[in-house]
Amino acid sequence: MMESWSFLDTVESNFRPLVVIELAKGTKEETIEWFTKRIVDKKANGGAQLLIKPLVTENGVENIYLVGASHLRLLLGAETVGLVKECSDNSMRTFTYSSRKTFKHFSDDNHNFLTMAECQYIIKHELENLRAKNEKMIPGYPQAKLYPGKSIVRRLLTSGILVQIFPLHDREELKKLRHSWYGRVKVGYQPLDDIRCYFGETIALYFGFLEYFTFALIPMAVIGIPYYVFAWEDYDKYVMFATFNLLWSTVILEVWKRICSILTYRWGTLLMKRQFEEPRPGFHGVLGINPVTGREEPVYSSIKRQLRIYLVSLPFVCLCLYFSLYVMMIYFDLEQWALDYHKENESNFSSLMLYVPSIIYAVVIEIMNRLYRYAAEFLTSWENHRLESSYQNHLILKVLVFNFLNCFASLFYIAFVLFDMKLLRQSLATLLITSQILNQFAESLLPYWLQKRYNRRMKKRLCSKKTDVDLSLADQVNMEKEMGTYLGTFDDYLELFLQFGYVSLFSCVYPLAAVFAVLNNITEIYSDALKMCRVYKRPFAEPTANIGVWQLAFETMSVISVVTNCILIGMSPQVDALFPDSKMDLVLTVALVEHLLLAIKFIMAFVIPDIPRDIQTKLARLEFESLEALKQQVRAFQMQL
Amino acid sequence: MMESWSFLDTVESNFRPLVVIELAKGTKEETIEWFTKRIVDKKANGGAQLLIKPLVTENGVENIYLVGASHLRLLLGAETVGLVKECSDNSMRTFTYSSRKTFKHFSDDNHNFLTMAECQYIIKHELENLRAKNEKMIPGYPQAKLYPGKSIVRRLLTSGILVQIFPLHDREELKKLRHSWYGRVKVGYQPLDDIRCYFGETIALYFGFLEYFTFALIPMAVIGIPYYVFAWEDYDKYVMFATFNLLWSTVILEVWKRICSILTYRWGTLLMKRQFEEPRPGFHGVLGINPVTGREEPVYSSIKRQLRIYLVSLPFVCLCLYFSLYVMMIYFDLEQWALDYHKENESNFSSLMLYVPSIIYAVVIEIMNRLYRYAAEFLTSWENHRLESSYQNHLILKVLVFNFLNCFASLFYIAFVLFDMKLLRQSLATLLITSQILNQFAESLLPYWLQKRYNRRMKKRLCSKKTDVDLSLADQVNMEKEMGTYLGTFDDYLELFLQFGYVSLFSCVYPLAAVFAVLNNITEIYSDALKMCRVYKRPFAEPTANIGVWQLAFETMSVISVVTNCILIGMSPQVDALFPDSKMDLVLTVALVEHLLLAIKFIMAFVIPDIPRDIQTKLARLEFESLEALKQQVRAFQMQL
């Protein structure tokens, strides 16, 4: 049995636990010894040179380990992962240990130079890059094969020996963050920099986008209200509102890119160099030579993957789309039936019944979306993508297409086949509001309530008198390891994407959509914040420079919305009345306006620079400096000759 | 008076002249002495460390100097400019002097490791980067101010002391190249690699694009011929041809990106790092601090530039566009007049008169394009852009918009206002063929003939018995310095762009356009080759990784052509007859098809990867290696601790 403190920990006096490793119950002793030895071993011997300590609870040792690292080790790790920090002259530079003195707030005894989230990210990176040397298998588990260069942690995870790795919460910091974030009712911005320090850039950027998007919707909501209140349906006001919406949605997406680059420049991730991507944990294949690295590792033929994508996944997605359309047709039958029933009976009950099909359909849509999500995840994982990014892109594409059709097909059908604007408005309102309520409930409130009940039971079992902050480290770890895992920002962005669809696709029919979206997003900020702070385990920080494929998704939606809005306006009776003689002229005018709007959109996207001038200058300055440094080297070499 | 050989040239026994510098007649002696001293001075003293030698002709010294460099100096220069060469293991790597042994065909006595064009590019780069130290002015010319860091050559050029710098032709190589390029009548590819070795990447890429584009047009031409011969005007064949054209034009533009990356990978420019861009020669402003470099140099407020662009250039361009439309209306009046005249007289002469307005209009269009070009150059230069790339982009944008309207406005008017398909076909044919003939004549044949006449006179004056190859160096320099200067690939690409417009915009009306384009391009290859080899001075090689803004221009044209072709098909009587009851249905169907085609275009552009898989792997391998090297450094540093 190893001691409670890591064997190599002779220098560091105060071990600060950062990351928790939970091994399966009954993991063999030799495996644990080998694994912990590899973690604490010197870099020179191929170890991670971290500190590790078993967690001792009242029930004895439970195969839970706390991982930390010395201050020096973390600084060197920051250099390895390519962290970008602010210098004393306010410029952002890639951190190197040798130039550490030039960085703002750096001093050898300031252990807060790196934030806790950064330290945890470094430890995660070091653990994942702990690679097999010449072990053929994990000691004690002959079926868990290893080959030189294979990530040990990933093999342990896929063979079920390692249950989970997660970063610890910092209860003090979390309390402060909660207070400034959603503790008091206030009008103002979220503490994005604090969120970034605690949860990392990906999550902070999501909240930044959510906040920005909410503010950006306010003009649309404010202009929309009088349309609803005074029932303005004049031609000119109508067209003005729709045109404003269309141009506005282009502007907000372009401006977001600028704001995003301001944020990520300040956070350093805009400058961070992309690391070489390792195969994702689930990737499998026969051993071969990777043409890029020249290393022996599993390879999987790209042709096989293409076959799986085009012969299985694509037909399956099409089938699902067909099924979704089929369900939609049932909904319309139900709707018709409710209408007939109401006509026959004319009672309060029957008029209530009119809303039932829409609500049922909204619920069914949500259920189908969630079921399809599992199928999409299974299929994408079966496609066996080598890289996590490629997996994510294929998953997002599958899910987006289905969700788009599932949510909007009925609205398109009502608008462009039934031509029933009243029904469209009613369906839109029902779908929007139902899906918002369902989402808020399923995403935050239900897990929060479950977690709270569980925590209460836990605490009662452990020791009924302690408050949150007084909890011992062991209790804290035990409580956090049972919390749910936050699966990334995918669902949150998807929700916003669909909401953007509801707001923009049919904006000229239902101007109130933006109002509901704004109201929802304000509560969404709070419920998401609650979810992050209270419901889920702390997630590892993930550096990112932008919102990735979502930018493209939102831009595509805004292009589609130009088309739908132009058609809707063209179909409105007010516009119709302007062309009493010739329907042809009407259609041609609408088509012309649509093409003009699309052209303006593309020109605007082209003209507005994605990065503000001052940040461009700063980036150019850094590039210039590195070129100059290179030239100096060459010059110095030439002078020697 | 300095000696005939550079003072520092003690090692190098055989001076190979590479670049010619022509100073103005009567340049002061002290200026020449200072300038040549700076050129030969050691790098450590801020010189360029090149070799220079005055050209001695029969008339004595004429202020013409030949510049060369030692072999070692060129190799070091190759490292400075970041040249990428092929290694012994067939991978492409950035050349460094210390790793020189790993490169293919390198040996210390192989003076052909760098091509002559590369050597000349290096010398140009070194000359342009010869910077003032603490000189306040050019010695002897107090009005030609200097400040530390100002490029001396650029100041000499702007103050007229330096007339021109140009690279020398290599008569042996040129003869070989001419022979393999256009010397014999043959069917086959151009010797692109040889062109690249002699003229550099930008020009080779233009010829690569011209060849590719010609091949890509052949299917359209082949399919188009039977439509003309058999006068197929059935609905289904018609629509098939147009649809094929639209999808084909997307495919060829996407595939070009792949071919371009294959070419530029082989040439090393795909991997070449962008150098820091210096201000363009014509840029002026008050002395200030550049925020990027921190150096003192002229700065010009970006707001002033924006004002000039939006308050002067933009209105001027609009005025020109209006004028162009006005001229177009005059053309239609003339056309009407010719038609009336023909109806009244009905003679052979009057039927010939029918073609006169179109031909006059085609000539006027060419003249207007050329006049506008000067105005655009003047305006863009007056806008005072700091960088050459920004100047080029603004110039290209101005010229493209005007040329597009000038060339196609009358066709749009005929097609969509007059609805006269017969006139459209006739105008299209006249415009296309006239502009092609005018272009070939004005661009290559006329200069070639002038040049030839001049050369003959020159030779007669010098010594009537010598042949081309026997000319002395002095005669060669004297002859080449009088040749015209090739102003870049702009006009050549513009010609192709307009041709692509004629072929694709109205392809379903005039299927023969592709045939004429193919025929023109075949002769264009020969006449452009002739122009490069015989008419103009040798241009400096310019590394480039793609055809830049032209890719975007061609793609935009292909999007516009989807719209025009859909409308044309919708207007054709055959399609009209399919919807006898409702014109509405026709218009809606056309709009639907158009949106579908556009969607397919964008999806295709998204799905087809821009870089072929094997080159992606090679690029990833290089990136991986550099990341690994960085990690090794960090690891080595950590082990020391």
mmCIF file with all atom_site columns, N, CA, C and O in Angstrom, chain A residues 44 76 97 274 276 291-293 302 584 587 594-595 621 623-624 627 637-639, chain B residues 44 76 97 274 276 291-293 584 587 594-595 613 621 623-624 627 637-639:
data_model
loop_
_atom_site.group_PDB
_atom_site.id
_atom_site.type_symbol
_atom_site.label_atom_id
_atom_site.label_alt_id
_atom_site.label_comp_id
_atom_site.label_asym_id
_atom_site.label_entity_id
_atom_site.label_seq_id
_atom_site.pdbx_PDB_ins_code
_atom_site.Cartn_x
_atom_site.Cartn_y
_atom_site.Cartn_z
_atom_site.occupancy
_atom_site.B_iso_or_equiv
_atom_site.pdbx_formal_charge
_atom_site.auth_seq_id
_atom_site.auth_comp_id
_atom_site.auth_asym_id
_atom_site.auth_atom_id
_atom_site.pdbx_PDB_model_num
ATOM 1   N N  . ALA A 1 44  ? 11.319  12.700 -17.838 1.00 0.00 ? 44  ALA A N  1
ATOM 2   C CA . ALA A 1 44  ? 12.419  12.041 -18.543 1.00 0.00 ? 44  ALA A CA 1
ATOM 3   C C  . ALA A 1 44  ? 12.157  10.539 -18.686 1.00 0.00 ? 44  ALA A C  1
ATOM 4   O O  . ALA A 1 44  ? 12.572  9.918  -19.662 1.00 0.00 ? 44  ALA A O  1
ATOM 5   N N  . LEU A 1 76  ? 5.385   24.818 -16.378 1.00 0.00 ? 76  LEU A N  1
ATOM 6   C CA . LEU A 1 76  ? 5.944   24.128 -17.550 1.00 0.00 ? 76  LEU A CA 1
ATOM 7   C C  . LEU A 1 76  ? 4.822   23.540 -18.397 1.00 0.00 ? 76  LEU A C  1
ATOM 8   O O  . LEU A 1 76  ? 4.888   23.553 -19.628 1.00 0.00 ? 76  LEU A O  1
ATOM 9   N N  . TYR A 1 97  ? 8.254   29.410 -20.069 1.00 0.00 ? 97  TYR A N  1
ATOM 10  C CA . TYR A 1 97  ? 8.812   29.483 -18.723 1.00 0.00 ? 97  TYR A CA 1
ATOM 11  C C  . TYR A 1 97  ? 9.981   30.455 -18.687 1.00 0.00 ? 97  TYR A C  1
ATOM 12  O O  . TYR A 1 97  ? 10.165  31.188 -17.726 1.00 0.00 ? 97  TYR A O  1
ATOM 13  N N  . ARG A 1 274 ? -3.309  25.789 -32.584 1.00 0.00 ? 274 ARG A N  1
ATOM 14  C CA . ARG A 1 274 ? -4.033  24.534 -32.534 1.00 0.00 ? 274 ARG A CA 1
ATOM 15  C C  . ARG A 1 274 ? -3.050  23.401 -32.218 1.00 0.00 ? 274 ARG A C  1
ATOM 16  O O  . ARG A 1 274 ? -1.985  23.316 -32.800 1.00 0.00 ? 274 ARG A O  1
ATOM 17  N N  . PHE A 1 276 ? -1.913  19.398 -32.044 1.00 0.00 ? 276 PHE A N  1
ATOM 18  C CA . PHE A 1 276 ? -2.151  18.252 -32.911 1.00 0.00 ? 276 PHE A CA 1
ATOM 19  C C  . PHE A 1 276 ? -3.237  17.385 -32.279 1.00 0.00 ? 276 PHE A C  1
ATOM 20  O O  . PHE A 1 276 ? -3.188  17.070 -31.097 1.00 0.00 ? 276 PHE A O  1
ATOM 21  N N  . PRO A 1 291 ? -0.007  7.876  -41.604 1.00 0.00 ? 291 PRO A N  1
ATOM 22  C CA . PRO A 1 291 ? 0.833   8.572  -42.580 1.00 0.00 ? 291 PRO A CA 1
ATOM 23  C C  . PRO A 1 291 ? 1.313   9.936  -42.102 1.00 0.00 ? 291 PRO A C  1
ATOM 24  O O  . PRO A 1 291 ? 2.302   10.448 -42.592 1.00 0.00 ? 291 PRO A O  1
ATOM 25  N N  . VAL A 1 292 ? 0.598   10.527 -41.132 1.00 0.00 ? 292 VAL A N  1
ATOM 26  C CA . VAL A 1 292 ? 0.993   11.847 -40.649 1.00 0.00 ? 292 VAL A CA 1
ATOM 27  C C  . VAL A 1 292 ? 2.102   11.741 -39.615 1.00 0.00 ? 292 VAL A C  1
ATOM 28  O O  . VAL A 1 292 ? 3.153   12.359 -39.742 1.00 0.00 ? 292 VAL A O  1
ATOM 29  N N  . THR A 1 293 ? 1.871   10.905 -38.595 1.00 0.00 ? 293 THR A N  1
ATOM 30  C CA . THR A 1 293 ? 2.841   10.862 -37.508 1.00 0.00 ? 293 THR A CA 1
ATOM 31  C C  . THR A 1 293 ? 3.927   9.822  -37.764 1.00 0.00 ? 293 THR A C  1
ATOM 32  O O  . THR A 1 293 ? 4.972   9.861  -37.146 1.00 0.00 ? 293 THR A O  1
ATOM 33  N N  . SER A 1 302 ? -10.629 5.097  -44.889 1.00 0.00 ? 302 SER A N  1
ATOM 34  C CA . SER A 1 302 ? -11.567 6.212  -45.099 1.00 0.00 ? 302 SER A CA 1
ATOM 35  C C  . SER A 1 302 ? -12.687 5.802  -46.056 1.00 0.00 ? 302 SER A C  1
ATOM 36  O O  . SER A 1 302 ? -13.798 6.322  -45.976 1.00 0.00 ? 302 SER A O  1
ATOM 37  N N  . MET A 1 584 ? -48.613 37.897 -61.809 1.00 0.00 ? 584 MET A N  1
ATOM 38  C CA . MET A 1 584 ? -47.260 37.730 -62.314 1.00 0.00 ? 584 MET A CA 1
ATOM 39  C C  . MET A 1 584 ? -46.337 38.814 -61.779 1.00 0.00 ? 584 MET A C  1
ATOM 40  O O  . MET A 1 584 ? -45.255 38.533 -61.269 1.00 0.00 ? 584 MET A O  1
ATOM 41  N N  . VAL A 1 587 ? -45.429 38.261 -58.185 1.00 0.00 ? 587 VAL A N  1
ATOM 42  C CA . VAL A 1 587 ? -44.429 37.214 -57.963 1.00 0.00 ? 587 VAL A CA 1
ATOM 43  C C  . VAL A 1 587 ? -43.048 37.687 -58.402 1.00 0.00 ? 587 VAL A C  1
ATOM 44  O O  . VAL A 1 587 ? -42.051 37.495 -57.707 1.00 0.00 ? 587 VAL A O  1
ATOM 45  N N  . GLU A 1 594 ? -36.352 39.629 -53.111 1.00 0.00 ? 594 GLU A N  1
ATOM 46  C CA . GLU A 1 594 ? -35.641 38.572 -52.398 1.00 0.00 ? 594 GLU A CA 1
ATOM 47  C C  . GLU A 1 594 ? -34.184 38.513 -52.833 1.00 0.00 ? 594 GLU A C  1
ATOM 48  O O  . GLU A 1 594 ? -33.276 38.471 -52.001 1.00 0.00 ? 594 GLU A O  1
ATOM 49  N N  . HIS A 1 595 ? -33.963 38.542 -54.156 1.00 0.00 ? 595 HIS A N  1
ATOM 50  C CA . HIS A 1 595 ? -32.586 38.474 -54.645 1.00 0.00 ? 595 HIS A CA 1
ATOM 51  C C  . HIS A 1 595 ? -31.780 39.686 -54.213 1.00 0.00 ? 595 HIS A C  1
ATOM 52  O O  . HIS A 1 595 ? -30.603 39.574 -53.863 1.00 0.00 ? 595 HIS A O  1
ATOM 53  N N  . ARG A 1 621 ? 0.984   43.064 -35.092 1.00 0.00 ? 621 ARG A N  1
ATOM 54  C CA . ARG A 1 621 ? 2.177   43.403 -34.337 1.00 0.00 ? 621 ARG A CA 1
ATOM 55  C C  . ARG A 1 621 ? 2.897   42.138 -33.883 1.00 0.00 ? 621 ARG A C  1
ATOM 56  O O  . ARG A 1 621 ? 4.125   42.019 -33.998 1.00 0.00 ? 621 ARG A O  1
ATOM 57  N N  . GLU A 1 623 ? 2.657   39.160 -35.200 1.00 0.00 ? 623 GLU A N  1
ATOM 58  C CA . GLU A 1 623 ? 3.209   38.442 -36.344 1.00 0.00 ? 623 GLU A CA 1
ATOM 59  C C  . GLU A 1 623 ? 4.500   39.110 -36.796 1.00 0.00 ? 623 GLU A C  1
ATOM 60  O O  . GLU A 1 623 ? 5.492   38.430 -37.087 1.00 0.00 ? 623 GLU A O  1
ATOM 61  N N  . PHE A 1 624 ? 4.469   40.464 -36.810 1.00 0.00 ? 624 PHE A N  1
ATOM 62  C CA . PHE A 1 624 ? 5.651   41.203 -37.217 1.00 0.00 ? 624 PHE A CA 1
ATOM 63  C C  . PHE A 1 624 ? 6.827   40.883 -36.297 1.00 0.00 ? 624 PHE A C  1
ATOM 64  O O  . PHE A 1 624 ? 7.937   40.628 -36.746 1.00 0.00 ? 624 PHE A O  1
ATOM 65  N N  . LEU A 1 627 ? 8.287   37.520 -37.042 1.00 0.00 ? 627 LEU A N  1
ATOM 66  C CA . LEU A 1 627 ? 9.066   37.551 -38.281 1.00 0.00 ? 627 LEU A CA 1
ATOM 67  C C  . LEU A 1 627 ? 10.402  38.246 -38.060 1.00 0.00 ? 627 LEU A C  1
ATOM 68  O O  . LEU A 1 627 ? 11.441  37.794 -38.546 1.00 0.00 ? 627 LEU A O  1
ATOM 69  N N  . PHE A 1 637 ? 23.275  34.664 -37.823 1.00 0.00 ? 637 PHE A N  1
ATOM 70  C CA . PHE A 1 637 ? 23.979  33.544 -38.426 1.00 0.00 ? 637 PHE A CA 1
ATOM 71  C C  . PHE A 1 637 ? 24.857  34.026 -39.587 1.00 0.00 ? 637 PHE A C  1
ATOM 72  O O  . PHE A 1 637 ? 26.003  33.612 -39.731 1.00 0.00 ? 637 PHE A O  1
ATOM 73  N N  . GLN A 1 638 ? 24.298  34.969 -40.367 1.00 0.00 ? 638 GLN A N  1
ATOM 74  C CA . GLN A 1 638 ? 25.053  35.466 -41.509 1.00 0.00 ? 638 GLN A CA 1
ATOM 75  C C  . GLN A 1 638 ? 26.288  36.240 -41.062 1.00 0.00 ? 638 GLN A C  1
ATOM 76  O O  . GLN A 1 638 ? 27.328  36.212 -41.721 1.00 0.00 ? 638 GLN A O  1
ATOM 77  N N  . MET A 1 639 ? 26.149  36.942 -39.930 1.00 0.00 ? 639 MET A N  1
ATOM 78  C CA . MET A 1 639 ? 27.285  37.742 -39.463 1.00 0.00 ? 639 MET A CA 1
ATOM 79  C C  . MET A 1 639 ? 28.437  36.858 -39.016 1.00 0.00 ? 639 MET A C  1
ATOM 80  O O  . MET A 1 639 ? 29.596  37.233 -39.115 1.00 0.00 ? 639 MET A O  1
ATOM 81  N N  . ALA B 1 44  ? 26.260  43.131 -41.992 1.00 0.00 ? 44  ALA B N  1
ATOM 82  C CA . ALA B 1 44  ? 26.487  43.654 -40.642 1.00 0.00 ? 44  ALA B CA 1
ATOM 83  C C  . ALA B 1 44  ? 26.489  45.178 -40.640 1.00 0.00 ? 44  ALA B C  1
ATOM 84  O O  . ALA B 1 44  ? 26.083  45.804 -39.666 1.00 0.00 ? 44  ALA B O  1
ATOM 85  N N  . LEU B 1 76  ? 21.764  32.094 -48.545 1.00 0.00 ? 76  LEU B N  1
ATOM 86  C CA . LEU B 1 76  ? 21.306  32.765 -47.323 1.00 0.00 ? 76  LEU B CA 1
ATOM 87  C C  . LEU B 1 76  ? 20.064  33.602 -47.617 1.00 0.00 ? 76  LEU B C  1
ATOM 88  O O  . LEU B 1 76  ? 19.141  33.678 -46.805 1.00 0.00 ? 76  LEU B O  1
ATOM 89  N N  . TYR B 1 97  ? 19.862  27.413 -44.379 1.00 0.00 ? 97  TYR B N  1
ATOM 90  C CA . TYR B 1 97  ? 21.231  27.137 -44.780 1.00 0.00 ? 97  TYR B CA 1
ATOM 91  C C  . TYR B 1 97  ? 21.812  25.984 -43.983 1.00 0.00 ? 97  TYR B C  1
ATOM 92  O O  . TYR B 1 97  ? 22.548  25.153 -44.516 1.00 0.00 ? 97  TYR B O  1
ATOM 93  N N  . ARG B 1 274 ? 3.710   33.878 -45.324 1.00 0.00 ? 274 ARG B N  1
ATOM 94  C CA . ARG B 1 274 ? 3.522   35.225 -45.803 1.00 0.00 ? 274 ARG B CA 1
ATOM 95  C C  . ARG B 1 274 ? 4.561   36.140 -45.155 1.00 0.00 ? 274 ARG B C  1
ATOM 96  O O  . ARG B 1 274 ? 4.772   36.097 -43.953 1.00 0.00 ? 274 ARG B O  1
ATOM 97  N N  . PHE B 1 276 ? 6.060   39.877 -44.021 1.00 0.00 ? 276 PHE B N  1
ATOM 98  C CA . PHE B 1 276 ? 5.441   41.117 -43.583 1.00 0.00 ? 276 PHE B CA 1
ATOM 99  C C  . PHE B 1 276 ? 5.422   42.100 -44.745 1.00 0.00 ? 276 PHE B C  1
ATOM 100 O O  . PHE B 1 276 ? 6.417   42.293 -45.425 1.00 0.00 ? 276 PHE B O  1
ATOM 101 N N  . PRO B 1 291 ? 1.736   51.627 -35.662 1.00 0.00 ? 291 PRO B N  1
ATOM 102 C CA . PRO B 1 291 ? 1.368   50.874 -34.452 1.00 0.00 ? 291 PRO B CA 1
ATOM 103 C C  . PRO B 1 291 ? 1.816   49.413 -34.508 1.00 0.00 ? 291 PRO B C  1
ATOM 104 O O  . PRO B 1 291 ? 1.943   48.776 -33.474 1.00 0.00 ? 291 PRO B O  1
ATOM 105 N N  . VAL B 1 292 ? 2.035   48.881 -35.697 1.00 0.00 ? 292 VAL B N  1
ATOM 106 C CA . VAL B 1 292 ? 2.430   47.472 -35.795 1.00 0.00 ? 292 VAL B CA 1
ATOM 107 C C  . VAL B 1 292 ? 3.922   47.304 -35.568 1.00 0.00 ? 292 VAL B C  1
ATOM 108 O O  . VAL B 1 292 ? 4.352   46.526 -34.728 1.00 0.00 ? 292 VAL B O  1
ATOM 109 N N  . THR B 1 293 ? 4.726   48.080 -36.308 1.00 0.00 ? 293 THR B N  1
ATOM 110 C CA . THR B 1 293 ? 6.166   47.869 -36.219 1.00 0.00 ? 293 THR B CA 1
ATOM 111 C C  . THR B 1 293 ? 6.799   48.725 -35.134 1.00 0.00 ? 293 THR B C  1
ATOM 112 O O  . THR B 1 293 ? 7.907   48.432 -34.690 1.00 0.00 ? 293 THR B O  1
ATOM 113 N N  . MET B 1 584 ? -48.519 31.828 -63.316 1.00 0.00 ? 584 MET B N  1
ATOM 114 C CA . MET B 1 584 ? -48.076 31.814 -61.929 1.00 0.00 ? 584 MET B CA 1
ATOM 115 C C  . MET B 1 584 ? -47.271 30.561 -61.629 1.00 0.00 ? 584 MET B C  1
ATOM 116 O O  . MET B 1 584 ? -46.185 30.618 -61.066 1.00 0.00 ? 584 MET B O  1
ATOM 117 N N  . VAL B 1 587 ? -43.830 30.669 -63.118 1.00 0.00 ? 587 VAL B N  1
ATOM 118 C CA . VAL B 1 587 ? -42.874 31.513 -62.391 1.00 0.00 ? 587 VAL B CA 1
ATOM 119 C C  . VAL B 1 587 ? -42.465 30.853 -61.081 1.00 0.00 ? 587 VAL B C  1
ATOM 120 O O  . VAL B 1 587 ? -41.279 30.821 -60.712 1.00 0.00 ? 587 VAL B O  1
ATOM 121 N N  . GLU B 1 594 ? -34.600 27.424 -59.338 1.00 0.00 ? 594 GLU B N  1
ATOM 122 C CA . GLU B 1 594 ? -33.435 28.284 -59.147 1.00 0.00 ? 594 GLU B CA 1
ATOM 123 C C  . GLU B 1 594 ? -32.886 28.141 -57.729 1.00 0.00 ? 594 GLU B C  1
ATOM 124 O O  . GLU B 1 594 ? -31.685 27.976 -57.528 1.00 0.00 ? 594 GLU B O  1
ATOM 125 N N  . HIS B 1 595 ? -33.789 28.169 -56.721 1.00 0.00 ? 595 HIS B N  1
ATOM 126 C CA . HIS B 1 595 ? -33.316 28.048 -55.339 1.00 0.00 ? 595 HIS B CA 1
ATOM 127 C C  . HIS B 1 595 ? -32.687 26.686 -55.094 1.00 0.00 ? 595 HIS B C  1
ATOM 128 O O  . HIS B 1 595 ? -31.692 26.579 -54.380 1.00 0.00 ? 595 HIS B O  1
ATOM 129 N N  . ARG B 1 613 ? -6.735  14.857 -50.533 1.00 0.00 ? 613 ARG B N  1
ATOM 130 C CA . ARG B 1 613 ? -6.396  14.163 -49.300 1.00 0.00 ? 613 ARG B CA 1
ATOM 131 C C  . ARG B 1 613 ? -4.892  13.958 -49.121 1.00 0.00 ? 613 ARG B C  1
ATOM 132 O O  . ARG B 1 613 ? -4.356  14.158 -48.030 1.00 0.00 ? 613 ARG B O  1
ATOM 133 N N  . ARG B 1 621 ? 1.446   16.367 -41.836 1.00 0.00 ? 621 ARG B N  1
ATOM 134 C CA . ARG B 1 621 ? 2.697   15.766 -41.399 1.00 0.00 ? 621 ARG B CA 1
ATOM 135 C C  . ARG B 1 621 ? 3.710   16.840 -41.032 1.00 0.00 ? 621 ARG B C  1
ATOM 136 O O  . ARG B 1 621 ? 4.370   16.761 -39.987 1.00 0.00 ? 621 ARG B O  1
ATOM 137 N N  . GLU B 1 623 ? 3.022   19.932 -40.142 1.00 0.00 ? 623 GLU B N  1
ATOM 138 C CA . GLU B 1 623 ? 2.566   20.619 -38.941 1.00 0.00 ? 623 GLU B CA 1
ATOM 139 C C  . GLU B 1 623 ? 2.892   19.785 -37.708 1.00 0.00 ? 623 GLU B C  1
ATOM 140 O O  . GLU B 1 623 ? 3.366   20.294 -36.704 1.00 0.00 ? 623 GLU B O  1
ATOM 141 N N  . PHE B 1 624 ? 2.631   18.482 -37.829 1.00 0.00 ? 624 PHE B N  1
ATOM 142 C CA . PHE B 1 624 ? 2.904   17.576 -36.718 1.00 0.00 ? 624 PHE B CA 1
ATOM 143 C C  . PHE B 1 624 ? 4.378   17.626 -36.357 1.00 0.00 ? 624 PHE B C  1
ATOM 144 O O  . PHE B 1 624 ? 4.740   17.712 -35.186 1.00 0.00 ? 624 PHE B O  1
ATOM 145 N N  . LEU B 1 627 ? 5.247   20.761 -34.476 1.00 0.00 ? 627 LEU B N  1
ATOM 146 C CA . LEU B 1 627 ? 4.731   20.696 -33.108 1.00 0.00 ? 627 LEU B CA 1
ATOM 147 C C  . LEU B 1 627 ? 5.602   19.778 -32.261 1.00 0.00 ? 627 LEU B C  1
ATOM 148 O O  . LEU B 1 627 ? 5.913   20.076 -31.102 1.00 0.00 ? 627 LEU B O  1
ATOM 149 N N  . PHE B 1 637 ? 14.171  21.156 -22.086 1.00 0.00 ? 637 PHE B N  1
ATOM 150 C CA . PHE B 1 637 ? 14.312  22.184 -21.072 1.00 0.00 ? 637 PHE B CA 1
ATOM 151 C C  . PHE B 1 637 ? 13.871  21.653 -19.708 1.00 0.00 ? 637 PHE B C  1
ATOM 152 O O  . PHE B 1 637 ? 14.512  21.890 -18.689 1.00 0.00 ? 637 PHE B O  1
ATOM 153 N N  . GLN B 1 638 ? 12.764  20.894 -19.709 1.00 0.00 ? 638 GLN B N  1
ATOM 154 C CA . GLN B 1 638 ? 12.249  20.361 -18.452 1.00 0.00 ? 638 GLN B CA 1
ATOM 155 C C  . GLN B 1 638 ? 13.217  19.355 -17.836 1.00 0.00 ? 638 GLN B C  1
ATOM 156 O O  . GLN B 1 638 ? 13.327  19.247 -16.626 1.00 0.00 ? 638 GLN B O  1
ATOM 157 N N  . MET B 1 639 ? 13.896  18.596 -18.694 1.00 0.00 ? 639 MET B N  1
ATOM 158 C CA . MET B 1 639 ? 14.814  17.588 -18.176 1.00 0.00 ? 639 MET B CA 1
ATOM 159 C C  . MET B 1 639 ? 16.006  18.227 -17.491 1.00 0.00 ? 639 MET B C  1
ATOM 160 O O  . MET B 1 639 ? 16.561  17.678 -16.560 1.00 0.00 ? 639 MET B O  1
#
